[in-house]
């Protein structure tokens, strides 16, 4: 028998109907023994997440403003779920406790955590599963950093003789006993920790999309779902803004060699995306295309520096980077020529110190020419198979040339896992579409 840890996001538990789907998914596989729920999310696009409602109550409580009406909406959401599911339970005592706690000590993390806590109670009751308060087992130090080893030990000890359990996501407590949350979307992290602790065979992360898409659906119409992606590829794409999963959810499972399966609660028949370690044994199906995904991000600037004989000047690069460092600007990419150097930075980091950076570089290395070009977008073409496939870069350039898109920068990492190209921001959508056509549509 294998063990599956299943995490359900807020939209998967937004109302009674979603709860029914979740229960059906869990009950259809007896290996789905440990369940990590989020708080009820949005039922429709301009609905409000319970977590946000709780933050609002806390803010009002902190300002001594009456929040009973706001809190009533929260009571209603849970009570609707409970009554529509026909569960015999009341959360009235819990609600009253939260209200009085917020009046006495309006702490943000405590307030937000109650969304998951209450949802966990309801789900455990509905499933007939054990309930474990995450504050018992998810442990942070006094500075608010997760203590992974202690947490894993605590979870392991607590579930030792349990057949099943619901453990709410998003929060835990500090060693001093104060409730603490992860950053937003943090139930993913709880799921990952629990998967590590119970030595799960798989961590299923159930959400409202059928996995990671090869490209942004706002740019490419109806893009393919990525069936298998490695952790490293995921990181490359996530850096460019493709996100489905909380960043901190990777480490606890990756370090334990546990794959993550992103699944869709509303389409449980879809296989979703498997996120696996780099040495995973890939099947033929997953080797369908040369590339795994494409993602792009706007908001970069390049600092272009020219100086004759730059290549023979010792410490040139170091001095330039030191100027950036001293001004708190981190660099993203740095392709260079014999007498040129071009540094790509995040425009929002550069903006406040722009003049200081230019004068600093002038002073340090006395360039022949220095200029900053703004409105640059970076685009990453990511794929573990590129390494063994000749002509990938040529194909990227061909698709750019056909579309008359000027490539301003290119950077192929030494891992050959990705190719990063810089284009004008206004060319980004077309560049993504062209690459998608070249590598996905034409390889079908
Ligand atoms: N409910 C929390 C949030 O809205 C955590 C989560 O859903 O993962 O951010």
GROMACS .gro file of C-alpha atoms in nm, residues 259-434:
model
  176
  259UNK     CA    1   0.709   1.359  -0.679
  260UNK     CA    2   0.434   1.622  -0.680
  261UNK     CA    3   0.128   1.569  -0.893
  262UNK     CA    4  -0.071   1.884  -0.975
  263UNK     CA    5  -0.434   1.782  -1.026
  264UNK     CA    6  -0.765   1.950  -1.103
  265UNK     CA    7  -1.048   1.899  -0.852
  266UNK     CA    8  -1.299   1.991  -1.121
  267UNK     CA    9  -1.152   1.743  -1.372
  268UNK     CA   10  -1.022   1.450  -1.168
  269UNK     CA   11  -0.999   1.241  -1.484
  270UNK     CA   12  -0.706   1.455  -1.607
  271UNK     CA   13  -0.359   1.326  -1.521
  272UNK     CA   14  -0.227   1.673  -1.443
  273UNK     CA   15   0.143   1.751  -1.420
  274UNK     CA   16   0.402   1.536  -1.247
  275UNK     CA   17   0.693   1.724  -1.092
  276UNK     CA   18   0.981   1.485  -1.054
  277UNK     CA   19   1.348   1.473  -0.964
  278UNK     CA   20   1.608   1.526  -1.235
  279UNK     CA   21   1.702   1.160  -1.256
  280UNK     CA   22   1.345   1.042  -1.307
  281UNK     CA   23   1.302   0.765  -1.560
  282UNK     CA   24   1.105   0.940  -1.833
  283UNK     CA   25   0.853   0.750  -2.037
  284UNK     CA   26   0.814   0.800  -2.410
  285UNK     CA   27   0.499   1.003  -2.362
  286UNK     CA   28   0.676   1.263  -2.156
  287UNK     CA   29   0.952   1.292  -2.417
  288UNK     CA   30   0.704   1.421  -2.674
  289UNK     CA   31   0.856   1.762  -2.734
  290UNK     CA   32   1.204   1.908  -2.733
  291UNK     CA   33   1.103   2.179  -2.491
  292UNK     CA   34   0.905   2.162  -2.169
  293UNK     CA   35   0.780   2.515  -2.132
  294UNK     CA   36   0.812   2.879  -2.231
  295UNK     CA   37   0.766   3.173  -1.999
  296UNK     CA   38   0.845   3.540  -2.018
  297UNK     CA   39   0.860   3.837  -1.788
  298UNK     CA   40   0.864   4.210  -1.855
  299UNK     CA   41   1.027   4.482  -1.653
  300UNK     CA   42   1.399   4.446  -1.720
  301UNK     CA   43   1.667   4.695  -1.819
  302UNK     CA   44   2.007   4.631  -1.968
  303UNK     CA   45   2.314   4.832  -1.884
  304UNK     CA   46   2.536   4.825  -2.191
  305UNK     CA   47   2.901   4.910  -2.140
  306UNK     CA   48   3.170   4.945  -2.405
  307UNK     CA   49   3.539   4.996  -2.362
  308UNK     CA   50   3.825   4.921  -2.597
  309UNK     CA   51   4.052   4.646  -2.463
  310UNK     CA   52   3.801   4.565  -2.190
  311UNK     CA   53   3.889   4.198  -2.209
  312UNK     CA   54   4.245   4.252  -2.098
  313UNK     CA   55   4.160   4.486  -1.811
  314UNK     CA   56   4.182   4.285  -1.492
  315UNK     CA   57   3.892   4.320  -1.252
  316UNK     CA   58   3.671   4.506  -1.498
  317UNK     CA   59   3.365   4.289  -1.442
  318UNK     CA   60   3.422   4.278  -1.071
  319UNK     CA   61   3.432   4.656  -1.042
  320UNK     CA   62   3.112   4.697  -1.242
  321UNK     CA   63   2.931   4.435  -1.036
  322UNK     CA   64   3.054   4.595  -0.718
  323UNK     CA   65   2.884   4.919  -0.816
  324UNK     CA   66   2.560   4.726  -0.857
  325UNK     CA   67   2.614   4.548  -0.530
  326UNK     CA   68   2.684   4.870  -0.343
  327UNK     CA   69   2.358   5.009  -0.476
  328UNK     CA   70   2.155   4.704  -0.382
  329UNK     CA   71   2.089   4.593  -0.740
  330UNK     CA   72   2.118   4.224  -0.823
  331UNK     CA   73   2.200   4.119  -1.175
  332UNK     CA   74   2.001   3.862  -1.367
  333UNK     CA   75   2.217   3.798  -1.672
  334UNK     CA   76   2.548   3.918  -1.803
  335UNK     CA   77   2.637   3.825  -2.158
  336UNK     CA   78   2.961   3.985  -2.274
  337UNK     CA   79   3.168   4.044  -2.586
  338UNK     CA   80   3.537   4.126  -2.621
  339UNK     CA   81   3.494   4.495  -2.561
  340UNK     CA   82   3.134   4.500  -2.445
  341UNK     CA   83   2.943   4.392  -2.145
  342UNK     CA   84   2.571   4.393  -2.103
  343UNK     CA   85   2.405   4.346  -1.769
  344UNK     CA   86   2.037   4.271  -1.737
  345UNK     CA   87   1.875   4.391  -1.416
  346UNK     CA   88   1.525   4.425  -1.278
  347UNK     CA   89   1.410   4.778  -1.372
  348UNK     CA   90   1.232   4.832  -1.042
  349UNK     CA   91   1.558   4.769  -0.853
  350UNK     CA   92   1.757   4.994  -1.082
  351UNK     CA   93   1.515   5.286  -1.098
  352UNK     CA   94   1.579   5.447  -0.758
  353UNK     CA   95   1.959   5.432  -0.799
  354UNK     CA   96   1.990   5.476  -1.174
  355UNK     CA   97   2.209   5.787  -1.170
  356UNK     CA   98   2.427   5.652  -0.891
  357UNK     CA   99   2.486   5.331  -1.085
  358UNK     CA  100   2.587   5.516  -1.403
  359UNK     CA  101   2.818   5.757  -1.226
  360UNK     CA  102   2.961   5.473  -1.016
  361UNK     CA  103   3.045   5.266  -1.324
  362UNK     CA  104   3.194   5.572  -1.499
  363UNK     CA  105   3.412   5.640  -1.199
  364UNK     CA  106   3.523   5.280  -1.146
  365UNK     CA  107   3.601   5.165  -1.501
  366UNK     CA  108   3.592   5.476  -1.719
  367UNK     CA  109   3.403   5.320  -2.012
  368UNK     CA  110   3.402   5.460  -2.366
  369UNK     CA  111   3.029   5.432  -2.371
  370UNK     CA  112   2.754   5.342  -2.128
  371UNK     CA  113   2.380   5.338  -2.183
  372UNK     CA  114   2.072   5.189  -2.025
  373UNK     CA  115   1.799   5.033  -2.231
  374UNK     CA  116   1.460   4.989  -2.064
  375UNK     CA  117   1.141   4.796  -2.144
  376UNK     CA  118   1.318   4.468  -2.200
  377UNK     CA  119   1.141   4.137  -2.157
  378UNK     CA  120   1.318   3.812  -2.087
  379UNK     CA  121   1.188   3.489  -2.224
  380UNK     CA  122   1.297   3.147  -2.110
  381UNK     CA  123   1.271   2.840  -2.328
  382UNK     CA  124   1.313   2.552  -2.086
  383UNK     CA  125   1.363   2.185  -2.152
  384UNK     CA  126   1.576   1.901  -2.023
  385UNK     CA  127   1.589   1.748  -2.371
  386UNK     CA  128   1.754   2.049  -2.532
  387UNK     CA  129   2.089   1.921  -2.418
  388UNK     CA  130   2.073   1.624  -2.651
  389UNK     CA  131   1.898   1.796  -2.936
  390UNK     CA  132   2.097   1.983  -3.194
  391UNK     CA  133   1.965   2.300  -3.349
  392UNK     CA  134   1.740   2.423  -3.070
  393UNK     CA  135   1.892   2.770  -3.060
  394UNK     CA  136   1.887   2.786  -3.439
  395UNK     CA  137   1.516   2.709  -3.436
  396UNK     CA  138   1.448   2.977  -3.177
  397UNK     CA  139   1.634   3.231  -3.389
  398UNK     CA  140   1.459   3.121  -3.705
  399UNK     CA  141   1.118   3.171  -3.545
  400UNK     CA  142   1.221   3.515  -3.420
  401UNK     CA  143   1.359   3.613  -3.760
  402UNK     CA  144   1.042   3.508  -3.940
  403UNK     CA  145   0.841   3.726  -3.708
  404UNK     CA  146   1.092   4.011  -3.753
  405UNK     CA  147   1.156   4.019  -3.381
  406UNK     CA  148   1.488   4.162  -3.282
  407UNK     CA  149   1.673   3.946  -3.030
  408UNK     CA  150   1.862   4.177  -2.798
  409UNK     CA  151   2.032   3.924  -2.580
  410UNK     CA  152   2.078   3.552  -2.558
  411UNK     CA  153   2.206   3.345  -2.273
  412UNK     CA  154   2.229   2.970  -2.265
  413UNK     CA  155   2.301   2.842  -1.918
  414UNK     CA  156   2.581   2.590  -1.887
  415UNK     CA  157   2.328   2.329  -1.780
  416UNK     CA  158   2.173   2.360  -2.127
  417UNK     CA  159   1.842   2.338  -1.953
  418UNK     CA  160   1.724   2.672  -2.076
  419UNK     CA  161   1.784   2.944  -2.328
  420UNK     CA  162   1.706   3.295  -2.218
  421UNK     CA  163   1.648   3.563  -2.475
  422UNK     CA  164   1.589   3.933  -2.433
  423UNK     CA  165   1.340   4.110  -2.658
  424UNK     CA  166   1.148   4.437  -2.646
  425UNK     CA  167   0.852   4.416  -2.414
  426UNK     CA  168   0.608   4.472  -2.698
  427UNK     CA  169   0.752   4.174  -2.887
  428UNK     CA  170   0.712   3.932  -2.597
  429UNK     CA  171   0.367   3.783  -2.674
  430UNK     CA  172   0.448   3.726  -3.039
  431UNK     CA  173   0.786   3.576  -2.950
  432UNK     CA  174   0.618   3.327  -2.716
  433UNK     CA  175   0.358   3.236  -2.979
  434UNK     CA  176   0.625   3.181  -3.244
   0.00000   0.00000   0.00000
